[in-house]
Coordinates of C-alpha atoms and ligand atoms in Angstrom, one line a residue:
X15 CA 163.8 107.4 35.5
X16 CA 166.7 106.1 33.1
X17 CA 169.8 105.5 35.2
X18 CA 172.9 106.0 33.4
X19 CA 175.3 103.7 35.7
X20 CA 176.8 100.4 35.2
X21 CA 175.3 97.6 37.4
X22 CA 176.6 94.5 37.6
X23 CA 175.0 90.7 39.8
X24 CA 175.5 87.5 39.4
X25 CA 172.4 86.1 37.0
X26 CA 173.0 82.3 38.2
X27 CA 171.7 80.7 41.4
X28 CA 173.8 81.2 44.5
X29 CA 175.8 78.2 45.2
X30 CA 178.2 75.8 43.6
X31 CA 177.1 74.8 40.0
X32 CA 178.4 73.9 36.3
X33 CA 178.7 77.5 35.5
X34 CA 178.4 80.9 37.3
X35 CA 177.0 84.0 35.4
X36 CA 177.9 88.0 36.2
X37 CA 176.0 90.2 34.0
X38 CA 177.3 93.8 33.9
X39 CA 174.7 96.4 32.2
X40 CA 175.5 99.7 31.4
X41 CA 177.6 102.6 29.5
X42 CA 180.6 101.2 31.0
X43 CA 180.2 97.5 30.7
X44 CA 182.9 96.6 28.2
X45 CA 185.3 98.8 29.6
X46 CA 185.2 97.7 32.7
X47 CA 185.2 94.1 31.5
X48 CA 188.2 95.0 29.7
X49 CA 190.7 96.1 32.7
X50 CA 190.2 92.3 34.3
X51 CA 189.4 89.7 31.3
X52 CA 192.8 88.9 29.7
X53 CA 192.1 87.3 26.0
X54 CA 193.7 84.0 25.6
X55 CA 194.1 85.1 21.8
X56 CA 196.0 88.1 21.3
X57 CA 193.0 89.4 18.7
X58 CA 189.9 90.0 21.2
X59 CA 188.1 93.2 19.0
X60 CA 184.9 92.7 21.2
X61 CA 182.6 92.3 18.7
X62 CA 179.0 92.1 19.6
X63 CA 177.2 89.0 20.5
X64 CA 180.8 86.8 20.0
X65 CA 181.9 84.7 22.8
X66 CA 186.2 85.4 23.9
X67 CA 187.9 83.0 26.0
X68 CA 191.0 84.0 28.7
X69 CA 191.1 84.8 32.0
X70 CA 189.4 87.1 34.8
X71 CA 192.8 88.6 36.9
X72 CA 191.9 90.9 39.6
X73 CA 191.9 94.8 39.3
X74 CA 195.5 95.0 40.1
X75 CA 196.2 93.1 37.1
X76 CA 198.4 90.5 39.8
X77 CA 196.3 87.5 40.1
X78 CA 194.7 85.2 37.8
X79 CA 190.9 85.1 39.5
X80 CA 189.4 82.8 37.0
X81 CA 189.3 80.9 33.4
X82 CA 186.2 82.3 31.8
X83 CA 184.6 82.6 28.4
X84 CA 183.2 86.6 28.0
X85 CA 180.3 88.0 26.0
X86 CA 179.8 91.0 24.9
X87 CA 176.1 92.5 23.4
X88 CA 176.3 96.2 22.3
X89 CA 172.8 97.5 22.8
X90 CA 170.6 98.3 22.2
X91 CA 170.7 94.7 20.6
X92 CA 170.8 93.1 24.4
X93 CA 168.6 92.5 27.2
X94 CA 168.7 95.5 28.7
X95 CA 169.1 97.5 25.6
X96 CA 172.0 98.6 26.7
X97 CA 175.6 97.3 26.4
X98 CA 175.8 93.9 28.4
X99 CA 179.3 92.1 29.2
X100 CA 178.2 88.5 30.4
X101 CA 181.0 86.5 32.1
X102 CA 180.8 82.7 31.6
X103 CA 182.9 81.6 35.0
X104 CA 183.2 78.2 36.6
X105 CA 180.2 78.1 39.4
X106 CA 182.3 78.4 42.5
X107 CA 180.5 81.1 44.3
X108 CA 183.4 82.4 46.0
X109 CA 184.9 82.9 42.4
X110 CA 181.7 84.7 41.4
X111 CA 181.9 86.8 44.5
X112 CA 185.3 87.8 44.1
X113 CA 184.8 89.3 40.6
X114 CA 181.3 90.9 41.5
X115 CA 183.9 92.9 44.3
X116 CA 186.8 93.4 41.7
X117 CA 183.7 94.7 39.3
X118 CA 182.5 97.3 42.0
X119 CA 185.8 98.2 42.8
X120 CA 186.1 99.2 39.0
X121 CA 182.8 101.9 39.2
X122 CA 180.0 99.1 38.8
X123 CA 176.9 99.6 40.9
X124 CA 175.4 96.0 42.6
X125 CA 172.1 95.7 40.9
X126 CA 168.9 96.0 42.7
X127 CA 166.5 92.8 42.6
X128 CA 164.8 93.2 38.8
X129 CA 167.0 95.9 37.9
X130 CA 168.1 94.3 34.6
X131 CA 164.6 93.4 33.4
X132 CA 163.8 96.9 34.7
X133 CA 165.8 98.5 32.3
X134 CA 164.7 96.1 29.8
X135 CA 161.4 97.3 30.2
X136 CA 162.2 101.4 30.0
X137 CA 164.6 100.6 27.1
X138 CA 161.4 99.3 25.3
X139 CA 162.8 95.8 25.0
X140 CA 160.0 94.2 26.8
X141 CA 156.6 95.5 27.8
X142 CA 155.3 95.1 32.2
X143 CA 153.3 92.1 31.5
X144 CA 156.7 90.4 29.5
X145 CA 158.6 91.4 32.2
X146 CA 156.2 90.0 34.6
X147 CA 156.3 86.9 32.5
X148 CA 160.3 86.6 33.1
X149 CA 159.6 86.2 36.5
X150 CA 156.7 83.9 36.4
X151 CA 158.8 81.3 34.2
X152 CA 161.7 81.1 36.5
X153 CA 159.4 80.8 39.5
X154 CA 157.1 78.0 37.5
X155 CA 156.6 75.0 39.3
X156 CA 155.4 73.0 36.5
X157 CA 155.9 72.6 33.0
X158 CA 152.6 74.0 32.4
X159 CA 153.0 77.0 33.8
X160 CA 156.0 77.8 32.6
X161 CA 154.2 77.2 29.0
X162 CA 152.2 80.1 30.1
X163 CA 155.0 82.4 31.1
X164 CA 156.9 81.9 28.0
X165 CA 153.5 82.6 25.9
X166 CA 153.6 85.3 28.0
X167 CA 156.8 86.6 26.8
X168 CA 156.2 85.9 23.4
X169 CA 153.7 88.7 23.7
X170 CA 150.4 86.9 23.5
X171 CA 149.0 88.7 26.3
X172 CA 150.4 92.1 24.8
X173 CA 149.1 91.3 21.3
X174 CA 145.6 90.6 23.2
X175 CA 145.9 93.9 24.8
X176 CA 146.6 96.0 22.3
X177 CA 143.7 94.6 20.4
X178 CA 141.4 95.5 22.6
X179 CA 143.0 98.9 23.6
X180 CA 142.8 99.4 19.5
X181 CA 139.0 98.6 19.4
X182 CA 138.4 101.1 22.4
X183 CA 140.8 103.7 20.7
X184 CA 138.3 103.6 17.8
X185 CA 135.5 104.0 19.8
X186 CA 136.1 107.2 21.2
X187 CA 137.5 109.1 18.5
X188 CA 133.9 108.7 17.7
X189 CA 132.6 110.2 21.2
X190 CA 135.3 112.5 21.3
X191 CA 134.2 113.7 17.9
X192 CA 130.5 114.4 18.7
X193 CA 131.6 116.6 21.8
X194 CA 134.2 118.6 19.6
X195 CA 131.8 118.9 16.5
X196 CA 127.9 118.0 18.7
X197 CA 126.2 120.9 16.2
X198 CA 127.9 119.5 12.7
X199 CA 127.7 115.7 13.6
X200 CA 124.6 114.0 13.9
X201 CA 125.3 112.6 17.6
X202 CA 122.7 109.4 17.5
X203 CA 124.1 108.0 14.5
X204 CA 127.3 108.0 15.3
X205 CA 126.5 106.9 19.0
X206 CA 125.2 103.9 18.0
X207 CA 128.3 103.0 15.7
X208 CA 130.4 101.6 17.9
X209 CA 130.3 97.8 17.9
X210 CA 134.3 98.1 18.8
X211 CA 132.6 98.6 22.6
X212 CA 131.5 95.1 22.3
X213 CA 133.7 93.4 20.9
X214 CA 136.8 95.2 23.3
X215 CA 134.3 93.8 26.2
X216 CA 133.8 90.3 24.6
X217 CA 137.9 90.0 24.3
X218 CA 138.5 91.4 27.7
X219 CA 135.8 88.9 29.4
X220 CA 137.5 86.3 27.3
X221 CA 140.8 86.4 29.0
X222 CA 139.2 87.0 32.4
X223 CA 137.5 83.8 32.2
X224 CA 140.7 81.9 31.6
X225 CA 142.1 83.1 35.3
X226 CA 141.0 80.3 37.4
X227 CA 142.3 77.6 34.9
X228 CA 145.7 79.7 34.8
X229 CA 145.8 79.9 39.0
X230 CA 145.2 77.0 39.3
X231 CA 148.1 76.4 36.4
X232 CA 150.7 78.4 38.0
X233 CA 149.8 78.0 41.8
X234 CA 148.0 75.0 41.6
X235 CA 145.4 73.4 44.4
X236 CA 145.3 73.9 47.6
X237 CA 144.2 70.8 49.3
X238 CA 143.2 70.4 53.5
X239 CA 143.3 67.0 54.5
X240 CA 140.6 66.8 57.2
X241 CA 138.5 64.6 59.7
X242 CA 138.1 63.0 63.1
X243 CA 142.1 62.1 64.9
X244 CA 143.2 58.8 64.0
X245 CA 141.8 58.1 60.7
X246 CA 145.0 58.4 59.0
X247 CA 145.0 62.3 57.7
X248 CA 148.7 62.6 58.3
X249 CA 149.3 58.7 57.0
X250 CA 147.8 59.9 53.9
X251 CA 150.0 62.9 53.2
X252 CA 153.0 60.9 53.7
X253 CA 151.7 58.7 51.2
X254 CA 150.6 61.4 48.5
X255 CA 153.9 63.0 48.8
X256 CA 156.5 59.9 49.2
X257 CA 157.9 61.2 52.5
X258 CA 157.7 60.7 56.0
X259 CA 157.3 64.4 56.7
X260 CA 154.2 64.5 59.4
X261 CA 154.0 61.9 62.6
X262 CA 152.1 59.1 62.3
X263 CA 150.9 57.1 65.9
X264 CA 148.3 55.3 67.1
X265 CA 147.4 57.8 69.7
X266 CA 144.2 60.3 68.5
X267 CA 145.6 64.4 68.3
X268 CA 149.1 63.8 67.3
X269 CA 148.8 66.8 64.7
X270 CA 148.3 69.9 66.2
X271 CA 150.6 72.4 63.8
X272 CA 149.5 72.3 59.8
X273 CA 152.0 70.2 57.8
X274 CA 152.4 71.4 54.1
X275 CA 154.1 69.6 51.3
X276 CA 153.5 69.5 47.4
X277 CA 153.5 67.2 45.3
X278 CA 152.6 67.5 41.3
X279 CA 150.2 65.1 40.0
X280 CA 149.2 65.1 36.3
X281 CA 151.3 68.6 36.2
X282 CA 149.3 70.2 39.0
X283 CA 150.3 71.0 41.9
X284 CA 148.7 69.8 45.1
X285 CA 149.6 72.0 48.2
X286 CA 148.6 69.7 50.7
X287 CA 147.6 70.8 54.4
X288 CA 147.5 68.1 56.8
X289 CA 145.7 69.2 59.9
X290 CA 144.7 68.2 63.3
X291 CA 141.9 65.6 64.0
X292 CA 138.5 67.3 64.7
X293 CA 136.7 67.0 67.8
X294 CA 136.1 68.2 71.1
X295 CA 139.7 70.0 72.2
X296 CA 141.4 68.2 74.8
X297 CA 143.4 71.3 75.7
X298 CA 144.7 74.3 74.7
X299 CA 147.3 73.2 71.9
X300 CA 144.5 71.6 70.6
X301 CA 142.2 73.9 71.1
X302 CA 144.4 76.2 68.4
X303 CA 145.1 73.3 66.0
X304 CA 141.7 72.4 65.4
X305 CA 140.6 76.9 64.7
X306 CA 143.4 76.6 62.1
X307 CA 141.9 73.7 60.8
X308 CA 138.7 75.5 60.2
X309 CA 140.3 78.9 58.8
X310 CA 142.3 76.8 56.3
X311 CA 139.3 75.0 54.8
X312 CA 137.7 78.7 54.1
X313 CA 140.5 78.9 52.0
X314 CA 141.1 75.8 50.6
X315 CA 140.1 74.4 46.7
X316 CA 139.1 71.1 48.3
X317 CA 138.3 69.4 51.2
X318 CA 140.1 66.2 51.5
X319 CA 138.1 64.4 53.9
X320 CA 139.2 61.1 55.9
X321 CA 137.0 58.6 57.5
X322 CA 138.3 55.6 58.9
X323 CA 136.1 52.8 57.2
X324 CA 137.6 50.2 60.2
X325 CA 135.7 51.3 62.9
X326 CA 131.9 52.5 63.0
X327 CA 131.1 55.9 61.9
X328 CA 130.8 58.8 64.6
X329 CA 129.0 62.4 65.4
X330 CA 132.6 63.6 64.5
X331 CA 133.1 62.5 61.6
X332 CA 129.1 62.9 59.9
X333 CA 130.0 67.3 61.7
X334 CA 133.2 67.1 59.2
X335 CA 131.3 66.4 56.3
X336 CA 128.2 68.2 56.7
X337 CA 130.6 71.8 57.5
X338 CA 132.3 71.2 54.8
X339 CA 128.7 71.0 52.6
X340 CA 129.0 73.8 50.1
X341 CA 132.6 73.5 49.1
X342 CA 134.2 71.0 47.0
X343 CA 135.1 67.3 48.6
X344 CA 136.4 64.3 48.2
X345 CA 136.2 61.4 51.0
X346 CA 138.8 59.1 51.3
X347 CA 137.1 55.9 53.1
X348 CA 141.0 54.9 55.0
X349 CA 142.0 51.5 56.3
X350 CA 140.9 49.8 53.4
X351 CA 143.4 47.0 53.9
X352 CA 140.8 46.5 57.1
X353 CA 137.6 44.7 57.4
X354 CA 134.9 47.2 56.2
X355 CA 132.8 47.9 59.6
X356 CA 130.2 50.4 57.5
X357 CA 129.2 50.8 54.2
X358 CA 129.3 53.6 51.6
X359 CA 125.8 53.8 51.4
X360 CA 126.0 55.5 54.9
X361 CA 127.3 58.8 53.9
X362 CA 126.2 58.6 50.5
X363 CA 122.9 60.8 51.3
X364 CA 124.9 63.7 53.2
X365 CA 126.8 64.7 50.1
X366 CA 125.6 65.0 47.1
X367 CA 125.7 62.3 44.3
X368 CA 128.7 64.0 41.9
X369 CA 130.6 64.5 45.2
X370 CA 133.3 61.7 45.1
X371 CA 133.8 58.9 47.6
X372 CA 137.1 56.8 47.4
X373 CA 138.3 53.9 49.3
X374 CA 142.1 53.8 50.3
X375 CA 144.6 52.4 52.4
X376 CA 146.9 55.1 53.2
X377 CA 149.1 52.5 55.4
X378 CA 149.7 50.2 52.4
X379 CA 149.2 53.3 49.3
X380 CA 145.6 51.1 47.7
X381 CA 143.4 53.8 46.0
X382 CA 146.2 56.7 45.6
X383 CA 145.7 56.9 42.4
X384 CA 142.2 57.1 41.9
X385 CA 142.2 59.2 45.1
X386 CA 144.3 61.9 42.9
X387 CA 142.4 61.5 39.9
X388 CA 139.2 62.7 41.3
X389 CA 140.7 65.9 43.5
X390 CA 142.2 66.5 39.7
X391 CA 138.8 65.7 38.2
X392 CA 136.5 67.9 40.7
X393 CA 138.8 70.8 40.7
X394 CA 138.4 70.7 36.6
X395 CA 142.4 71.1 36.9
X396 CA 143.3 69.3 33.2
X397 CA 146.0 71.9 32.2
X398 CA 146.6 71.8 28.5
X399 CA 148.0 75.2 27.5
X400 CA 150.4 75.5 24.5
X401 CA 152.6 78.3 23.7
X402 CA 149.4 79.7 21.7
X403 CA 147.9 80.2 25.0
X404 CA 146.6 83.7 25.8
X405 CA 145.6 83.1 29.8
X406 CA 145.5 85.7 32.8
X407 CA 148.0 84.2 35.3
X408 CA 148.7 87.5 37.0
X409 CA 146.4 89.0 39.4
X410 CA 146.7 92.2 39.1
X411 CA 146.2 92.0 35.0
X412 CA 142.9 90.5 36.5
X413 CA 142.4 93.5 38.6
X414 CA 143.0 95.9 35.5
X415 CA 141.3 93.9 33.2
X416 CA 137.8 94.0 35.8
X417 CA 138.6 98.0 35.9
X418 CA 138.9 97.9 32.1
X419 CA 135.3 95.6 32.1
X420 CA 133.7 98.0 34.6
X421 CA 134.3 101.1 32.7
X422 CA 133.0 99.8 29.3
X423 CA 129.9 98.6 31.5
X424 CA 129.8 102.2 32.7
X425 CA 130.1 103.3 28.8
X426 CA 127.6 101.7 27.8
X427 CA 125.0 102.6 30.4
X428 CA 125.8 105.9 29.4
X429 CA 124.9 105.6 25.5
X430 CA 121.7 104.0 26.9
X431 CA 120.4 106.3 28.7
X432 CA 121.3 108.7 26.1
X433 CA 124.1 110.7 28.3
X434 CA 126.4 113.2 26.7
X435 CA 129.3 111.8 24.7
X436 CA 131.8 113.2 27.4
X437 CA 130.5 110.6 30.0
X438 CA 131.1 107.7 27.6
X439 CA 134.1 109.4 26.4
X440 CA 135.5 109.5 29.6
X441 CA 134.6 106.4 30.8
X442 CA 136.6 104.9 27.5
X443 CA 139.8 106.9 28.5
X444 CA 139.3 105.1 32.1
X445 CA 139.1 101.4 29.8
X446 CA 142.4 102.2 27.7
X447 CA 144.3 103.6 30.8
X448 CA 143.6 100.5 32.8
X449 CA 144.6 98.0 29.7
X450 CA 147.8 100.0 30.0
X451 CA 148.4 99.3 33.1
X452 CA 148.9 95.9 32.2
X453 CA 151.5 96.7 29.5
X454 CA 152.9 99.2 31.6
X455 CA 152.5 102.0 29.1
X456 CA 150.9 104.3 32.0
X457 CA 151.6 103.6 35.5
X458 CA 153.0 105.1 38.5
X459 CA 156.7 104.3 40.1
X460 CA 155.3 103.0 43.1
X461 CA 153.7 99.4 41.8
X462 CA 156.9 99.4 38.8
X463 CA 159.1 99.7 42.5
X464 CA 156.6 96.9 43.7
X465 CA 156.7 94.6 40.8
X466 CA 160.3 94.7 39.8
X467 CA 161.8 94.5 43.5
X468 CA 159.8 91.3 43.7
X469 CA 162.5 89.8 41.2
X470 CA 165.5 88.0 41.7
X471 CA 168.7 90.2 41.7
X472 CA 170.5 89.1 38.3
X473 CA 167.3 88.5 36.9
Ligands
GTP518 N1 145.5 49.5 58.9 C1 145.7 50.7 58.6 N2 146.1 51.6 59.5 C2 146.3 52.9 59.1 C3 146.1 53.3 57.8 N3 146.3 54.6 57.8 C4 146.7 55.0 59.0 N4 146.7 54.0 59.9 C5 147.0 54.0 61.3 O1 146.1 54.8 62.0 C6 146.8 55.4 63.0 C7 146.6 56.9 62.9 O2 147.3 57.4 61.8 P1 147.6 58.9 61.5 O3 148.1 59.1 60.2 O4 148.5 59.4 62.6 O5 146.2 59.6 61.8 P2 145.8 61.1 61.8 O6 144.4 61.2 61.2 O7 146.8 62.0 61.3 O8 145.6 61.3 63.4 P3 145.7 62.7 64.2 O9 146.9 63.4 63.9 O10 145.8 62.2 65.6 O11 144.5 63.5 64.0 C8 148.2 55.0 63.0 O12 148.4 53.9 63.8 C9 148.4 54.5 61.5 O13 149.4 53.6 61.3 C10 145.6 52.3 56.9 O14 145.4 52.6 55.7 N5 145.4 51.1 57.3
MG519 MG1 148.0 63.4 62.1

């Protein structure tokens, strides 16, 4: 589905800024470009890939719109692959939005969301999971992750891919050889030589095993601050995150509504939930506060559990911990600064002994630190990816690659029990077509639609 038009967006962040982008993509690009972009030099030959300074004047050729420095890439030596005109303006957005209308008015198209990186991808200039990667590195929230991305784009993943996919390819020529020639070849020899089955799963399981490091990587943890009202839960997320973002009184329930902020610690990201206190609901309000409490620790990477070490432990507080038994915890002992009214030793035999226990005041920010080093530590989150990195971040490369695992599984079964080569042979073909899902070599309009509207327009 290879438009011919000429689109046109502005690639730069809505808003004022230092400098405001318009790509234009397509046949027409540069002669469009040409009727409003007045050289300051009288010699502008458009060569590719040179930057030309003068002025944007509207289609009318009457008013001076902008002072801009113009680029133009002949393709398929561009993005897209096809001739690009970038327009280097100054980032007043009603500047940018003046020429995006003069641009229209001259035959452009407004690009759809992705529609640049789109045809990048059917021009052959960059696979789906490179494209995928484009989107993942503007969207990174960490230097770490967008490590990831950009190993990403460098084809690392591909390369990966298309190793595997190679291995698998070798493998059934051989199947597919004893079903055309079963009387000439002798079937159980060749059967059994196909170590590329192994290998192709030991890759694939290889890059599935680096998903949770890489979710964790690109999405980082989420964290629900929990316990009884009043030990501080909402105190403490102030703290964590700097701000004064959740209310803070004396008076037990004053969170009801879940509070999330983030805040990056040791390049991780810690989405942090503060919740209302547990215990018996007071009212209705309540009564929903402390169900959403419960439905956001089935989905949480860690419990971050308050007690308030100031006043005696309570039935509440001992029904926090033991629900939260079989996921991963930290307690925060609060009101440090306070004189200690139990000891550690009291909770120390509901949990068990590699759980961690910290004390903090959340009022005065005492124990913050070693508070975020051990939700960093029990989460394993110690993100050291390099550009050398090959890691799924994506899930549905995960979901392809388990398809990909399943069939070779299937495969195998199938030479064990001593099946005809078809069954392996088509359970091979199922492998390689879900690998190529990742690349995008085979797949259907419907997730490309999905993927690439999912982008920013520009982009
Ligand atoms: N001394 C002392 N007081 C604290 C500390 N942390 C919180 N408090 C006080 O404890 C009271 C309750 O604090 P919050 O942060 O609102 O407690 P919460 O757990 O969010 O309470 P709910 O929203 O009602 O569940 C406030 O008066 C805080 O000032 C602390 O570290 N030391
Ligand atoms: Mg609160």
């Amino acid at each position: 589905m290879l438009r011919q038009d000429t689109i046109a967006a502005i690639a730069t962040p809505f808003g004022p800024g230092g400098i405001g982008i318009i790509r234009i993509s397509g046949p027409q690009a540069q002669e469009i470009a040409r009727r409003i972009f007045k050289p300051s030099k009288k010699k502008c030959l458009w060569e590719s890939h040179v930057l030309y300074h003068g002025d944007i004047v509207s289609a009318d050729g009457k008013t001076v719109l902008d002072e801009v420095l113009i680029s133009f890439m002949r393709g398929p030596n561009s993005f897209t692959g096809e001739d690009v005109i970038e327009i280097n303006g100054h980032g007043s957005p009603v500047i940018m939005q003046k020429i995006l209308f003069e641009l229209i008015y001259l035959g452009c198209r407004l690009a759809e969301s992705g529609e640049f990186s789109r045809r990048a991808f059917f021009n052959n200039r960059l696979d789906l999971s490179q494209a995928e990667a484009l989107a993942a590195m503007v969207a990174a929230p960490t230097p770490h992750a967008f490590v990831l991305g950009l190993a990403q784009l460098k084809g690392n993943l591909s390369a990966e891919i298309e190793k595997a996919r190679g291995l698998l390819i070798e493998a059934l020529a051989v199947f597919e050889a004893s079903i055309d020639f079963v009387e000439d070849a002798p079937a159980e020899e060749s059967l059994f030589l196909t170590p590329q089955i192994d290998e192709a799963k030991k890759s694939i399981e290889k890059l599935l095993s680096t998903y949770h490091e890489a979710k964790i990587i690109t999405q980082g943890l989420n964290v629900v601050i929990t316990g009884k009202p009043n030990v501080g839960k909402s105190s403490l997320l102030n703290a964590l995150t700097g701000k004064k973002k959740a209310i803070v009184t004396d008076m037990p329930g004053t969170t009801r509504d879940l509070i999330v902020d983030e805040v990056v610690v040791h390049g991780t990201v810690l989405n942090l939930v503060d919740t209302a206190g547990i215990r018996q609901p007071k009212d209705a309000i309540e009564e929903e506060g402390i169900s959403l409490v419960w439905e956001n620790l089935a989905n949480a990477d860690l419990a971050l559990i308050v007690l308030d070490g100031s006043i005696p432990l309570s039935p509440e507080d001992e029904e926090v911990i033991s629900k939260n038994k079989n996921v991963n915890i930290v307690i925060a002992i609060n009101k440090s600064d306070l004189p200690a009214s139990w000891d550690i030793k009291k909770i120390a035999h509901m949990i068990e002994p590699e759980k961690k226990i910290i004390k903090i005041s959340a009022k005065f920010g005492a124990g913050l630190e070693e508070l975020k080093k051990a939700i960093i530590d029990s989460c394993g989150a110690h993100p050291r990816p390099d550009t050398g990195s090959v890691m799924i971040t994506n899930l549905r490369h995960k979901q392809s690659l388990e398809k990909a695992r399943k069939n070779i599984v299937a495969a195998k079964e199938a030479i064990a029990r001593g099946e005809s080569p078809e069954i392996t042979a088509f359970e091979l073909r199922e492998a390689i077509d879900n690998l190529d899902e990742i690349t995008g070599k085979k797949i259907n309009d419907e997730v490309l639609d999905k993927i690439f509207s999912s982008f920013c327009i520009g982009k």
